[in-house]
mmCIF file of C-alpha atoms and ligand atoms in Angstrom:
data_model
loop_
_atom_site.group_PDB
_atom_site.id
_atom_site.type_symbol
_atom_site.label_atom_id
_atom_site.label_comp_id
_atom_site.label_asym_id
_atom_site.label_seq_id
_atom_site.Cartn_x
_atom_site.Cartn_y
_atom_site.Cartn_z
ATOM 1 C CA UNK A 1453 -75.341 45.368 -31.926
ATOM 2 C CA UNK A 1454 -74.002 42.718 -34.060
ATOM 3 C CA UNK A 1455 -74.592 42.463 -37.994
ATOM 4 C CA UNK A 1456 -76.705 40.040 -38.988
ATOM 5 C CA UNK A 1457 -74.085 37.708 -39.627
ATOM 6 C CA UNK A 1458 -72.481 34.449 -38.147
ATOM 7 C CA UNK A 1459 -69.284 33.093 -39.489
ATOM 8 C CA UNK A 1460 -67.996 29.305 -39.104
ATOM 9 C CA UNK A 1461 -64.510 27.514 -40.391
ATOM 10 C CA UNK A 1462 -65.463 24.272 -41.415
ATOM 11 C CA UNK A 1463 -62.681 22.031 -41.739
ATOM 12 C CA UNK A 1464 -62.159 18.875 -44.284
ATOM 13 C CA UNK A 1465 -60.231 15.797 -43.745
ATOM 14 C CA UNK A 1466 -58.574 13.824 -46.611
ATOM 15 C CA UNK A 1467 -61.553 14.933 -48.768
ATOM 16 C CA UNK A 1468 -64.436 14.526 -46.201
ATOM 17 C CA UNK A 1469 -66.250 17.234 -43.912
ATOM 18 C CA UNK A 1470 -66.055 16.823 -40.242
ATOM 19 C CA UNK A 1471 -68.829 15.925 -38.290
ATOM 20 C CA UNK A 1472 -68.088 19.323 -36.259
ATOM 21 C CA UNK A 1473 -68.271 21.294 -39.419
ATOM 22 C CA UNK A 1474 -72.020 20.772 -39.665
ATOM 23 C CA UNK A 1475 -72.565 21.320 -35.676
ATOM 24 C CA UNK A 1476 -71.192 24.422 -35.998
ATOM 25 C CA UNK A 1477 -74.227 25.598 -38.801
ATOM 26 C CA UNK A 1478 -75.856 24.454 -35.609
ATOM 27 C CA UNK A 1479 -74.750 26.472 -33.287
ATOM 28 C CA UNK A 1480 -74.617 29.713 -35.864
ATOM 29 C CA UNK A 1481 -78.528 29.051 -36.780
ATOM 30 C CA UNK A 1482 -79.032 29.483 -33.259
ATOM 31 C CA UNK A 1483 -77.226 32.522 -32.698
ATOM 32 C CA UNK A 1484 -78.442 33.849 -36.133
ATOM 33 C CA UNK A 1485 -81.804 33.641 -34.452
ATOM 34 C CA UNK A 1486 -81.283 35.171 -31.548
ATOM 35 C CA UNK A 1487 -79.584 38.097 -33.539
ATOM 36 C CA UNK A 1488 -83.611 38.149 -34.792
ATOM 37 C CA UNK A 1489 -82.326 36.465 -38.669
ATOM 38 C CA UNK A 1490 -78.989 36.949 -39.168
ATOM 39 C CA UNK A 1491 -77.462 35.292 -42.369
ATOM 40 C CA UNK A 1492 -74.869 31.997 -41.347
ATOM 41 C CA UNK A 1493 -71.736 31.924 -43.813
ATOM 42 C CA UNK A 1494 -69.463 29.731 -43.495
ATOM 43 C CA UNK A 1495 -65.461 29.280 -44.940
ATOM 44 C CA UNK A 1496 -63.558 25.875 -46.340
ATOM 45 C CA UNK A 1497 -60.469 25.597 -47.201
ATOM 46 C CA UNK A 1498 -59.412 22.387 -49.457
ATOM 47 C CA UNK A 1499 -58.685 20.989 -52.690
ATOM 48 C CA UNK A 1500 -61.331 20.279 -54.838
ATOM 49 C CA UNK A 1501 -63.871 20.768 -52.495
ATOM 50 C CA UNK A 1502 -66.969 22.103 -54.712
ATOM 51 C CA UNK A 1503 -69.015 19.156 -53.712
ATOM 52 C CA UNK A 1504 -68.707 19.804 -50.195
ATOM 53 C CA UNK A 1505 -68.820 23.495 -50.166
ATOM 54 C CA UNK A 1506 -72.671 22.663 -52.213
ATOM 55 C CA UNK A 1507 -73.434 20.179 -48.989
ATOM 56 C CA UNK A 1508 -72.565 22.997 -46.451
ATOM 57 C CA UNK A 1509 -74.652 24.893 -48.682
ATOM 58 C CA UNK A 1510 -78.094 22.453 -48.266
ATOM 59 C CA UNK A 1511 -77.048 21.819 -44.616
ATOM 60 C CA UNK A 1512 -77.952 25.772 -44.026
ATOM 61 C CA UNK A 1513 -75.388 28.006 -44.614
ATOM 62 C CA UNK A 1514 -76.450 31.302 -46.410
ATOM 63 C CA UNK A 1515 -73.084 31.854 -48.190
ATOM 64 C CA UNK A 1516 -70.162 29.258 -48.379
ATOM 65 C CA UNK A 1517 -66.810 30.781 -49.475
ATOM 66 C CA UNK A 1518 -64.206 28.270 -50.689
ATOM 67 C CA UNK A 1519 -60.687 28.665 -50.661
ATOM 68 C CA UNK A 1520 -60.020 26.258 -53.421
ATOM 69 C CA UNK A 1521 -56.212 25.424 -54.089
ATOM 70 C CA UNK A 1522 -54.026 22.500 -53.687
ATOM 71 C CA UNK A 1523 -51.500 23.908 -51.858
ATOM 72 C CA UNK A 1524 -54.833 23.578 -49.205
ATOM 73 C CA UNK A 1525 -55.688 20.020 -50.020
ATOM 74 C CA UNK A 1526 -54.068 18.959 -46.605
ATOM 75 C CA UNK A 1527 -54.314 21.248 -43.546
ATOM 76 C CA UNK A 1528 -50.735 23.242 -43.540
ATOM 77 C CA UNK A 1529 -50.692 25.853 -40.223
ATOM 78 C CA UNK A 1530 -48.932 28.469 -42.302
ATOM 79 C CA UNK A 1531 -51.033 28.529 -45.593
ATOM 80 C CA UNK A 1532 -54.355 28.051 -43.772
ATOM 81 C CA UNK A 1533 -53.524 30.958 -41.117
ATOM 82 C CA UNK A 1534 -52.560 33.323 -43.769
ATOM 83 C CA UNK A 1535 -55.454 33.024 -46.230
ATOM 84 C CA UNK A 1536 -57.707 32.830 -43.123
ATOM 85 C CA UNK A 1537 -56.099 36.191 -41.244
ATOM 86 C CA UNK A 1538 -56.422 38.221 -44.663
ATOM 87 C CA UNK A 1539 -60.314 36.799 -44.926
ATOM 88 C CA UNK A 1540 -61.635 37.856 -42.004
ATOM 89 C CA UNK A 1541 -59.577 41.214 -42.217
ATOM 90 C CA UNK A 1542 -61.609 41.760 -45.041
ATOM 91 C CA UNK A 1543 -64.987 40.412 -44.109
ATOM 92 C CA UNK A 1544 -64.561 42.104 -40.376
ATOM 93 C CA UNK A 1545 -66.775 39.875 -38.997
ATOM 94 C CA UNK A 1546 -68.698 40.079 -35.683
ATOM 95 C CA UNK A 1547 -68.171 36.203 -34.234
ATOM 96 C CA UNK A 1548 -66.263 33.487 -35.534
ATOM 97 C CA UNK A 1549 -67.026 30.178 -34.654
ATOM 98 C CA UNK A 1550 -64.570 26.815 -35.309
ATOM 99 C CA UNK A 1551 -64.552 22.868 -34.044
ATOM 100 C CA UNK A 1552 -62.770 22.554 -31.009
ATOM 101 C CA UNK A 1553 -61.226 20.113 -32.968
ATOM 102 C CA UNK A 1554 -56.671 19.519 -33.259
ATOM 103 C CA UNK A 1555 -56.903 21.115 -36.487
ATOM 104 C CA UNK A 1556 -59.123 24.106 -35.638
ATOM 105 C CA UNK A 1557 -58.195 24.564 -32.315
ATOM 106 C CA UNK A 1558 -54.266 24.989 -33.378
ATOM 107 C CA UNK A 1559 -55.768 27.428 -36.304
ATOM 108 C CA UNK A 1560 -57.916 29.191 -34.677
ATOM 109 C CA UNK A 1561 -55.015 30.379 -31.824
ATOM 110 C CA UNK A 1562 -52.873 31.340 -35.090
ATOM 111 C CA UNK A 1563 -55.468 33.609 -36.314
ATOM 112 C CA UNK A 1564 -56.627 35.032 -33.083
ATOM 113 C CA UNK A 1565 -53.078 36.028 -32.414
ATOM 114 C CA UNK A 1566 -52.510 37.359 -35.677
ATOM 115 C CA UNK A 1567 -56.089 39.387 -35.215
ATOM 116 C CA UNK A 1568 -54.752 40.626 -31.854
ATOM 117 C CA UNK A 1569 -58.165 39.396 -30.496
ATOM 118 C CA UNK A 1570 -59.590 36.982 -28.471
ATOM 119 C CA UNK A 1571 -60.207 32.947 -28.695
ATOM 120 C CA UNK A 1572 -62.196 30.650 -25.668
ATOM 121 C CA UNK A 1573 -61.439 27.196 -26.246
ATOM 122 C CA UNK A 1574 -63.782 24.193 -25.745
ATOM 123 C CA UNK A 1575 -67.031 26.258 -25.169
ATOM 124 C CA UNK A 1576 -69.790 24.002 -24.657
ATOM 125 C CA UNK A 1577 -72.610 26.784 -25.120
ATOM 126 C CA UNK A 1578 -73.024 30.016 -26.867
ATOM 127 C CA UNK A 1579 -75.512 32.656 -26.242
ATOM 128 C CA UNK A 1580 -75.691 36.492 -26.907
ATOM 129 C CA UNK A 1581 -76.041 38.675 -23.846
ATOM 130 C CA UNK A 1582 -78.672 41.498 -23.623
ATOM 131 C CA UNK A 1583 -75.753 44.125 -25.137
ATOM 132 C CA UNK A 1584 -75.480 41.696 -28.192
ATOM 133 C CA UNK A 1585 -72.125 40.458 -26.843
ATOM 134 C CA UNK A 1586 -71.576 36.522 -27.717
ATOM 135 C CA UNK A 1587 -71.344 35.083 -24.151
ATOM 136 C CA UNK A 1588 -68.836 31.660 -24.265
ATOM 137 C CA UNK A 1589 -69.239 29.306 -22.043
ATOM 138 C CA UNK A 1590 -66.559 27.317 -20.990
ATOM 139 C CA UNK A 1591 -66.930 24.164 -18.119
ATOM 140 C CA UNK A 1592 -63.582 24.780 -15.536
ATOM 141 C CA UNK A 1593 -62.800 23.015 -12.525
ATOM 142 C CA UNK A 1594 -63.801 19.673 -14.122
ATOM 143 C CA UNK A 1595 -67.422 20.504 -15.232
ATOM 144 C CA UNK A 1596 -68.083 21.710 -11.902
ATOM 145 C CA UNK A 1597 -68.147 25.759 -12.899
ATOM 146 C CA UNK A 1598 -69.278 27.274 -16.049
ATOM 147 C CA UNK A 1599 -67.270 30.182 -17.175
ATOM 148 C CA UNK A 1600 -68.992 33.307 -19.226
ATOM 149 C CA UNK A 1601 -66.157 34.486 -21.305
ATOM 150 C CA UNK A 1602 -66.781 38.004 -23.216
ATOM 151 C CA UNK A 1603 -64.890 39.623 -25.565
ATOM 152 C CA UNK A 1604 -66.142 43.275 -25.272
ATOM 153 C CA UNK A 1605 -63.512 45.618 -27.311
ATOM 154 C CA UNK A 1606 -61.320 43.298 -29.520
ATOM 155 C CA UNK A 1607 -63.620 41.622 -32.982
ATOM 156 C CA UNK A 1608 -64.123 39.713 -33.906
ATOM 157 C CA UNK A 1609 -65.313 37.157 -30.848
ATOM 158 C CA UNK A 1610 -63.893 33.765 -31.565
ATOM 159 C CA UNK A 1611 -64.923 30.417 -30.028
ATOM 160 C CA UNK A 1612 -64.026 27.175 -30.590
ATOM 161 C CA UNK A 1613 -66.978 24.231 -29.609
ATOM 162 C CA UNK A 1614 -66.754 21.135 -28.181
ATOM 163 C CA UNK A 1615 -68.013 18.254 -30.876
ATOM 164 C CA UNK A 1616 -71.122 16.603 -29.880
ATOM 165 C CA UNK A 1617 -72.911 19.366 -28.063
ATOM 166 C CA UNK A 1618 -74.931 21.194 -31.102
ATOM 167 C CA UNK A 1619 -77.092 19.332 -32.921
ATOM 168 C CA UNK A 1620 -76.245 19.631 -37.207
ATOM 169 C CA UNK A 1621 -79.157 21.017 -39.180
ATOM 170 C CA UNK A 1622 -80.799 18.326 -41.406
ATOM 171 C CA UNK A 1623 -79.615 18.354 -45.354
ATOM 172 C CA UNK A 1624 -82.120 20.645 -47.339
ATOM 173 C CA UNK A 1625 -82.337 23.120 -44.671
ATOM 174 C CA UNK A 1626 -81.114 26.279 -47.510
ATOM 175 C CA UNK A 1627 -79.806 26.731 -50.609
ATOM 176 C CA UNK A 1628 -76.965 28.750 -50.306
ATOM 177 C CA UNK A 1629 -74.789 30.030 -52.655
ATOM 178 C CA UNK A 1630 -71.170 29.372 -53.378
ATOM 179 C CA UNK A 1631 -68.333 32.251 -53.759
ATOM 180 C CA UNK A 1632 -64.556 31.579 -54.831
ATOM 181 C CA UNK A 1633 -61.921 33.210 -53.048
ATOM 182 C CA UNK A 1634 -58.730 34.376 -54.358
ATOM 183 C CA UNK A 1635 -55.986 32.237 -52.882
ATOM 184 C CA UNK A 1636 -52.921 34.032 -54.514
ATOM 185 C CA UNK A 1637 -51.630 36.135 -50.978
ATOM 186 C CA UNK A 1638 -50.385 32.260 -50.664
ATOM 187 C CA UNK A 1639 -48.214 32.747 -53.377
ATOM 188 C CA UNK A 1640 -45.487 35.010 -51.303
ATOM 189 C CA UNK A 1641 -45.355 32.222 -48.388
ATOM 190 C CA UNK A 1642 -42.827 29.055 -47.990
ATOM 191 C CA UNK A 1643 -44.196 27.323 -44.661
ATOM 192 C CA UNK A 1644 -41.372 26.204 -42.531
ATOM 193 C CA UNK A 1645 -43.719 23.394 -41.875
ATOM 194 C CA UNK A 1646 -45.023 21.100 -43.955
ATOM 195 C CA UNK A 1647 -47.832 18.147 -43.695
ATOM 196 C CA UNK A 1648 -46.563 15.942 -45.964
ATOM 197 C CA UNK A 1649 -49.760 13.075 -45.460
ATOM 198 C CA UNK A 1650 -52.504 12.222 -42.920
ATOM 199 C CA UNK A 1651 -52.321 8.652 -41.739
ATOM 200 C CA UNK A 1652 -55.528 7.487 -39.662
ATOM 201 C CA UNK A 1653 -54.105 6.455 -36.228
ATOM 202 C CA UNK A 1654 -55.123 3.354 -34.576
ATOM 203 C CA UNK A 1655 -58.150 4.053 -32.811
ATOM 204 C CA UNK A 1656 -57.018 4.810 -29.555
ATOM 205 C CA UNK A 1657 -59.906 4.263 -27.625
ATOM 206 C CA UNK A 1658 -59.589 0.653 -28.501
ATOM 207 C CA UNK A 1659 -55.721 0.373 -27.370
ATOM 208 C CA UNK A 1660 -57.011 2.362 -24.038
ATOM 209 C CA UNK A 1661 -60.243 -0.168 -23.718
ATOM 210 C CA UNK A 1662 -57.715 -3.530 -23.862
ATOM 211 C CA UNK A 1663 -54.859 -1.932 -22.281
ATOM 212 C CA UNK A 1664 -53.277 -4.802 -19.236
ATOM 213 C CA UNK A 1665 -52.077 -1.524 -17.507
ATOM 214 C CA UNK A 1666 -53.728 2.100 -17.930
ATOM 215 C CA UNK A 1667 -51.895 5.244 -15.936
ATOM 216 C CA UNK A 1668 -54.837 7.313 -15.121
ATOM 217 C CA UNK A 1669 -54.126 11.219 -14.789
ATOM 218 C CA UNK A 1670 -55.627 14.091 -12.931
ATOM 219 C CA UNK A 1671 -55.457 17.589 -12.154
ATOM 220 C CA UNK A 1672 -53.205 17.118 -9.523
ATOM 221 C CA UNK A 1673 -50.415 16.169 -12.212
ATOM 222 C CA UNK A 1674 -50.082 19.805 -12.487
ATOM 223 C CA UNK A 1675 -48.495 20.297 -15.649
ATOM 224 C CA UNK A 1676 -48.044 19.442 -19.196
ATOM 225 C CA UNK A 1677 -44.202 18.814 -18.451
ATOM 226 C CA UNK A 1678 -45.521 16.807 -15.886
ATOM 227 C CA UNK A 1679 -47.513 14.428 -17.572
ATOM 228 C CA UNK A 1680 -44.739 13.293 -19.594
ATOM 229 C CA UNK A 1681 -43.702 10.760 -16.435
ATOM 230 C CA UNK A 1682 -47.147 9.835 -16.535
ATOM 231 C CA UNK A 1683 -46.351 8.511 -20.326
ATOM 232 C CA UNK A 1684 -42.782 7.544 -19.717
ATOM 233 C CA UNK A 1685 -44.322 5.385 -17.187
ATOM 234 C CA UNK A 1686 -46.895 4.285 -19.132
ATOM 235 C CA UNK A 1687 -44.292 3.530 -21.960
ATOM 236 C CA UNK A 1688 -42.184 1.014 -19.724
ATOM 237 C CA UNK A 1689 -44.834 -1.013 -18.475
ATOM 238 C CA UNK A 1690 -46.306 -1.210 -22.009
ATOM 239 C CA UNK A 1691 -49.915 0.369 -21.069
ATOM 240 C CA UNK A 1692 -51.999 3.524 -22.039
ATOM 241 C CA UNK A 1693 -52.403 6.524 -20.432
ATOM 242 C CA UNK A 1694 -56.211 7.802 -19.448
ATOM 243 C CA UNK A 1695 -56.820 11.060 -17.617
ATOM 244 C CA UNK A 1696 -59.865 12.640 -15.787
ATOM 245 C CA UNK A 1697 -62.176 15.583 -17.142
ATOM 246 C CA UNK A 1698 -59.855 18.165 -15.929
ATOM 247 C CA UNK A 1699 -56.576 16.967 -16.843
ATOM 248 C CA UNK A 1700 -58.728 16.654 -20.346
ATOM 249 C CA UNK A 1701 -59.898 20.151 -19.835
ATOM 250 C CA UNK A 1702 -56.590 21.363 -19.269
ATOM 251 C CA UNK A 1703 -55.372 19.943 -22.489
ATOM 252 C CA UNK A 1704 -52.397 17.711 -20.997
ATOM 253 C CA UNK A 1705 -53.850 14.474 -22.845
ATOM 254 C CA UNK A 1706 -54.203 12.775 -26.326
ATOM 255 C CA UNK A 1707 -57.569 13.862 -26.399
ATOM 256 C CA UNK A 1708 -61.407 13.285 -25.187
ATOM 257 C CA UNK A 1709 -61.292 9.541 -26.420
ATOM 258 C CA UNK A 1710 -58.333 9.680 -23.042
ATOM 259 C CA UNK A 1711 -61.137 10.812 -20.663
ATOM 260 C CA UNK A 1712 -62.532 7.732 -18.244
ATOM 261 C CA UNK A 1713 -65.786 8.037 -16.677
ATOM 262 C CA UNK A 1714 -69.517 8.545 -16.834
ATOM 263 C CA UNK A 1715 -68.980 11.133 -20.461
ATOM 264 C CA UNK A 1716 -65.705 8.883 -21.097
ATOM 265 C CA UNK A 1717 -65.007 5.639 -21.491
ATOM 266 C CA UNK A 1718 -64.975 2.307 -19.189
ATOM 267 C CA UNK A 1719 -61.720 0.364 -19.147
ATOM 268 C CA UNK A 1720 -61.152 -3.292 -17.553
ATOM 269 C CA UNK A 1721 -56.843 -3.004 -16.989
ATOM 270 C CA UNK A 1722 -55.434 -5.494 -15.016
ATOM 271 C CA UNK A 1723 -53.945 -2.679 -13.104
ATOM 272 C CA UNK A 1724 -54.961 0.981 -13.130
ATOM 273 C CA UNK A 1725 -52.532 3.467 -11.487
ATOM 274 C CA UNK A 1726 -54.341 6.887 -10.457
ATOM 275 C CA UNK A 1727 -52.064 9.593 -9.798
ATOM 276 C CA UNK A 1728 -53.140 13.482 -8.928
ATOM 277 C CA UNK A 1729 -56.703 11.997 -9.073
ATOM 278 C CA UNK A 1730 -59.491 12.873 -6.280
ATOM 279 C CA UNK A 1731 -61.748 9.846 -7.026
ATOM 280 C CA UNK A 1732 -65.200 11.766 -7.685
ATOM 281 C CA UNK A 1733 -68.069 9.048 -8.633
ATOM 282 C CA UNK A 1734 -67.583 10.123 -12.275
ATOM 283 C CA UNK A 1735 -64.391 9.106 -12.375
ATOM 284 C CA UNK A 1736 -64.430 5.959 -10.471
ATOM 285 C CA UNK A 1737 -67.631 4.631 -12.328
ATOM 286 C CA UNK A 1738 -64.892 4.408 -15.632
ATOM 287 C CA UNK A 1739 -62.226 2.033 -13.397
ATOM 288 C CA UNK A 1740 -64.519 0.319 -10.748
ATOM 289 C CA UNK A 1741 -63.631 -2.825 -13.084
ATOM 290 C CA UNK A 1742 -60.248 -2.752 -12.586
ATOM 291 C CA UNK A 1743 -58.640 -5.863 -11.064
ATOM 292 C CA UNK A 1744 -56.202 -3.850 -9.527
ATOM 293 C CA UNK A 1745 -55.861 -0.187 -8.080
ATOM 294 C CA UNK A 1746 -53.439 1.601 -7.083
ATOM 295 C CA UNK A 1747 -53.437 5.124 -6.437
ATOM 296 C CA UNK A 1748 -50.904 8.338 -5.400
ATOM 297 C CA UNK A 1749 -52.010 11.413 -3.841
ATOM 298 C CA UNK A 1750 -50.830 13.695 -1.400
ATOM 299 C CA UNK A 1751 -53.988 14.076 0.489
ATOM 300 C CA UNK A 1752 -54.796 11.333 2.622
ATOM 301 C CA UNK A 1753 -58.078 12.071 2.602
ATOM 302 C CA UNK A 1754 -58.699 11.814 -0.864
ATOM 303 C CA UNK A 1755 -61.599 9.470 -1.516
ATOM 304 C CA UNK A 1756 -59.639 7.264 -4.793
ATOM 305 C CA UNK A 1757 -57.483 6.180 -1.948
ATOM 306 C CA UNK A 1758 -60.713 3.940 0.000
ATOM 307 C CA UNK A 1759 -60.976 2.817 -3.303
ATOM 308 C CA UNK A 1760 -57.598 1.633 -4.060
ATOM 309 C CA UNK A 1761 -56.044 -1.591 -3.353
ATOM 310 C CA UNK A 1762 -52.881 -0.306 -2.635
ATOM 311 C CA UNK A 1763 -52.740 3.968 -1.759
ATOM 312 C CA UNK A 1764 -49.497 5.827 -1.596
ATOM 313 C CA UNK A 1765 -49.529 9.573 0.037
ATOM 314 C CA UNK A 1766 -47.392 11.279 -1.264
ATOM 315 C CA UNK A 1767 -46.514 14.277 -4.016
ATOM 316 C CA UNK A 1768 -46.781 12.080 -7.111
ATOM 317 C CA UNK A 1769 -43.556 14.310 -8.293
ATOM 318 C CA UNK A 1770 -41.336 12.910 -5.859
ATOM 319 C CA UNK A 1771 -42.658 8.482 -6.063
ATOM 320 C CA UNK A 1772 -42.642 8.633 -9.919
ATOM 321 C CA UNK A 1773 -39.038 9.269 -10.751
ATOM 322 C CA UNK A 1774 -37.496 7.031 -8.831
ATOM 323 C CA UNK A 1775 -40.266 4.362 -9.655
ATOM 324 C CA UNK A 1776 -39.450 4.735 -13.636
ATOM 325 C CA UNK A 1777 -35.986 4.835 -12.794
ATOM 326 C CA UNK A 1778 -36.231 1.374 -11.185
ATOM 327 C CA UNK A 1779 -38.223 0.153 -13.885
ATOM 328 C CA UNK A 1780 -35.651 1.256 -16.515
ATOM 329 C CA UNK A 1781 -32.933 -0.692 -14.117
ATOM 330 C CA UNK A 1782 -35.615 -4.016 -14.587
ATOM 331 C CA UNK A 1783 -36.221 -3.779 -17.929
HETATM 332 C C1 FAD B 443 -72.098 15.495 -15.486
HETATM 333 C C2 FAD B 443 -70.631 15.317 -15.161
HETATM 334 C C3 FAD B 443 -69.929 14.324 -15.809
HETATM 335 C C4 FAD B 443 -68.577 14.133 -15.518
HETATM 336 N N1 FAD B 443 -67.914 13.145 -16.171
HETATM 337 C C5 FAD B 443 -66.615 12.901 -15.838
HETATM 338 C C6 FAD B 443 -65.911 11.819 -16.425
HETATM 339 O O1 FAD B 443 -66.393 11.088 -17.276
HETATM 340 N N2 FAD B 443 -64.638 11.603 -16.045
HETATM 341 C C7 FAD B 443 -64.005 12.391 -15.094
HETATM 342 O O2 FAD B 443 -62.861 12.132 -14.761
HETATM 343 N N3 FAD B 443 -64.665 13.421 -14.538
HETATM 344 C C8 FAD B 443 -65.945 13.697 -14.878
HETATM 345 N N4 FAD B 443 -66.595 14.735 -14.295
HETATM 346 C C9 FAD B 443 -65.844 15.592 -13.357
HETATM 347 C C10 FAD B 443 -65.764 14.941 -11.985
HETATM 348 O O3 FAD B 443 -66.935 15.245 -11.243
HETATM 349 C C11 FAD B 443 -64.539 15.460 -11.184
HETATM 350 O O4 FAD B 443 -64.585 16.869 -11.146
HETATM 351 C C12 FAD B 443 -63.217 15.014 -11.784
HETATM 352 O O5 FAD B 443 -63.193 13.620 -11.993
HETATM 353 C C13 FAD B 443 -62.096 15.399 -10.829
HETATM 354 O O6 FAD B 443 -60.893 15.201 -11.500
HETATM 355 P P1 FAD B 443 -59.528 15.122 -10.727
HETATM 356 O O7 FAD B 443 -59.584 14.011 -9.757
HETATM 357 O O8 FAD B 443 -58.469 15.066 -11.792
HETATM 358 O O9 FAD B 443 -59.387 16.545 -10.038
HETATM 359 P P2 FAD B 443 -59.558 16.997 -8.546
HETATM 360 O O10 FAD B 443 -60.853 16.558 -7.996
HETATM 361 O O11 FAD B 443 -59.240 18.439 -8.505
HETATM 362 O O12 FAD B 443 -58.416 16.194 -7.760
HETATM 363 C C14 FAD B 443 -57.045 16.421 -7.895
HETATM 364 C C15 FAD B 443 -56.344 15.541 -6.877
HETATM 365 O O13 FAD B 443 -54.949 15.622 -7.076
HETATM 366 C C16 FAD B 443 -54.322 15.567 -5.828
HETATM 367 N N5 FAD B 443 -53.002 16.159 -5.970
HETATM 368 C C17 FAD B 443 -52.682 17.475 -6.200
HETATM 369 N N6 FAD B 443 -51.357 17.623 -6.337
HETATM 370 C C18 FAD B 443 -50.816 16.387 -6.177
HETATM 371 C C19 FAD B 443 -49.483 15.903 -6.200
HETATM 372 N N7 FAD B 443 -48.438 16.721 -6.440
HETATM 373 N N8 FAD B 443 -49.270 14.578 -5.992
HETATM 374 C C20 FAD B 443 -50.319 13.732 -5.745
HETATM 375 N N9 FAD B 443 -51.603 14.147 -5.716
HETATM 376 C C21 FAD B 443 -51.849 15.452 -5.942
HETATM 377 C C22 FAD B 443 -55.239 16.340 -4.914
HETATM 378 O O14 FAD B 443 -55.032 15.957 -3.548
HETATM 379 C C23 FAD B 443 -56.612 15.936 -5.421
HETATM 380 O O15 FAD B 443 -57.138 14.826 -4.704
HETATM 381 C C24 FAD B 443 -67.934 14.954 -14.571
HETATM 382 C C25 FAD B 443 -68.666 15.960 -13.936
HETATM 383 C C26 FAD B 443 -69.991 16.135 -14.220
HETATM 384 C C27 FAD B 443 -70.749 17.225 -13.515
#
C-alpha cells in the first residue's frame, strides 16, 4: 500500500509558476483521494520564491518545501538534479509526479536515472490499481492505444503529465505550510553546463500559423536524425515545420504548439508538404486550407495522397536528399 502521500515538482519560470505546476496539485488531490486522504506535498526550486511557495500552499498542497538559493534562480540540469536526487532519497517517496513540460521532462529523466527507477513520459491519466500501484497512462500509436505503465519493484513511481489535462484546484483550497530545505550538497558541484538567461522565443505557433510553406511530419519520418531533412528543408524554402500527433508523441518536434489537427492547430500555407504522413481526418482537418498539397509516402494507398495535389510514392529517405540538394544548387 502506498503512504498517504503524493509528491509533485513544481517548476518556476523567470519568477512565475507554471500553469502545469498547479495541474499537477490536481492530479495529486485526486490520487490523494483515492489513497482514501493522503497528504499532497509538493517541491520548488528558485530564487526568492516565498511568495509562490505560500500560493502553492492556498492552491492545496499540504506541505511545500522550497529549495531557496540563487544558484536555483534559473533552471540549471546539474544543480536542480542534485538537490532533487538527495530530496527524494531522503523523503523516499511513493509517486512523484512533474509537468511534462522541457524543463521537467529533461529533470525528471536525470533523477529517475540517478534513482535507478522508473519515469513514463506524457501520461495523460493517472489512477491507482487495486494493489495500490500508480497505473500511467500513456496515448501510443497516435492516440489510438492507451498504454498502462506500472512500476512494480523500483520507488518511487515517476510520471510526467501532459499540460492541460488536470484541472488546477481553485486558490484557498488549504493552508499549507512552508519548510526550508538545506541547499548546501550544491556547494561541492561546478555544472559543466550553465543557463546563463531565458529569452521568451517568438511564439511559434504564430510563425507556424503565417508560414507561405509548412513541411508537415509524420511517423513515417522514422527518426529523430531523420527529421533533421525535414528542417533543413524547411530552412531553404524559408517555412516552418508542423508534425502529426505521433511524430509529436515520439518527441521528434519543437513541441505540441508543432502538432496540426483537430487538438492542434489550423494553418493556411501556400504550400504544405506531408511527408511519412497517413492522412487520418484529424490530421487533414489542420491543412484542408492549404492552397497547395503535396505529399510523399511509400504506400500508394495512403489516403493524404487523394488528398494531395501533387503525390509522390516513394521512401521519403531517398526524394528528400536529392530535393534539398537541388535546392541548395538554386539558392
Ligand atoms: C481524439 C483524437 C484527436 C487527434 N488529433 C490529432 C491531431 O490534431 N493531429 C494529428 O496529426 N493527429 C491526431 N490524432 C491522431 C490521428 O488519428 C492519427 O493517428 C495521426 O494523424 C496519424 O499520424 P501519422 O500520419 O504521422 O502516422 P501513421 O498513420 O502511422 O502514418 C505514417 C505514414 O508514413 C508512411 N511512411 C512510413 N515510412 C515511410 C517512408 N520511409 N517514406 C514515406 N512514407 C513513409 C506510411 O505509409 C504511413 O502512411 C488524433 C486522434 C484522436 C483519437
Amino acid at each position: 500500500m502506498l503512504p498517504p502521500e503524493v509528491f509533485v515538482v513544481t517548476e518556476q519560470v523567470q519568477g512565475q509558476l507554471t500553469p502545469v505546476s498547479f495541474e499537477l496539485l490536481g492530479a495529486a488531490k485526486k490520487l490523494a483521494e483515492e489513497m482514501g486522504g493522503a497528504s499532497i506535498s509538493c517541491v520548488l526550486l528558485g530564487a526568492d520564491i516565498r511568495d509562490l511557495g505560500e500560493d502553492l500552499a492556498s492552491h492545496g498542497a499540504d506541505k511545500v518545501y522550497l529549495a531557496e538559493d540563487q544558484r536555483l534562480a534559473l533552471y540549471q540540469n546539474e544543480y536542480y538534479a542534485l538537490f532533487l536526487t538527495k530530496f527524494f532519497k531522503k523523503q523516499q517517496p511513493e509517486v512523484v509526479l512533474w509537468g511534462a513540460t522541457a524543463i521537467s521532462g529533461e529533470l525528471a529523466a536525470t533523477v529517475a536515472a540517478r534513482l535507478e527507477t522508473g519515469l513514463s513520459a506524457h501520461c495523460s491519466d493517472l489512477h491507482l490499481n487495486e494493489e495500490g500501484l500508480l497505473v500511467q497512462v500513456v496515448p501510443a500509436f497516435g492516440g489510438k492505444v492507451l498504454g498502462d505503465i506500472l512500476c512494480p519493484s523500483r520507488r518511487p513511481q515517476m510520471a510526467t503529465v501532459k499540460t492541460g489535462i488536470f484541472s488546477s484546484l481553485s486558490k484557498g483550497e488549504g493552508a499549507g505550510e512552508i519548510i526550508y530545505e538545506d541547499t548546501s550538497i550544491l556547494d561541492g558541484c561546478s555544472p559543466l553546463l550553465k543557463t546563463l538567461k531565458v529569452t521568451k522565443e517568438k511564439d511559434r505557433d504564430t510563425s507556424l500559423k503565417e508560414a507561405a510553406v509548412v513541411v508537415g511530419g509524420g511517423w513515417g519520418v522514422g527518426s529523430g536524425e531523420n527529421w533533421t531533412l525535414l528542417e533543413r528543408l524547411s530552412s531553404l524554402l524559408g517555412g516552418a515545420v508542423g508534425c502529426t500527433r505521433p511524430a509529436l508523441d515520439e518527441g521528434w518536434t519543437n513541441g505540441e504548439h508543432t502538432m496540426i489537427g483537430t487538438s492542434g492547430i489550423t494553418i493556411k500555407p501556400k504550400v504544405y508538404i506531408g511527408i511519412g504522413i497517413s492522412g487520418a481526418i484529424h490530421h487533414l482537418v489542420g491543412i484542408k486550407d492549404a492552397e497547395m498539397i503535396i505529399s510523399i509516402n511509400k504506400d500508394a494507398k495512403a489516403p493524404i495522397l487523394s488528398f494531395s495535389d501533387y503525390g509522390v510514392v516513394a521512401d521519403f529517405k531517398k526524394v528528400l536528399p536529392g530535393l534539398i540538394e537541388k535546392i541548395e544548387e538554386l539558392s
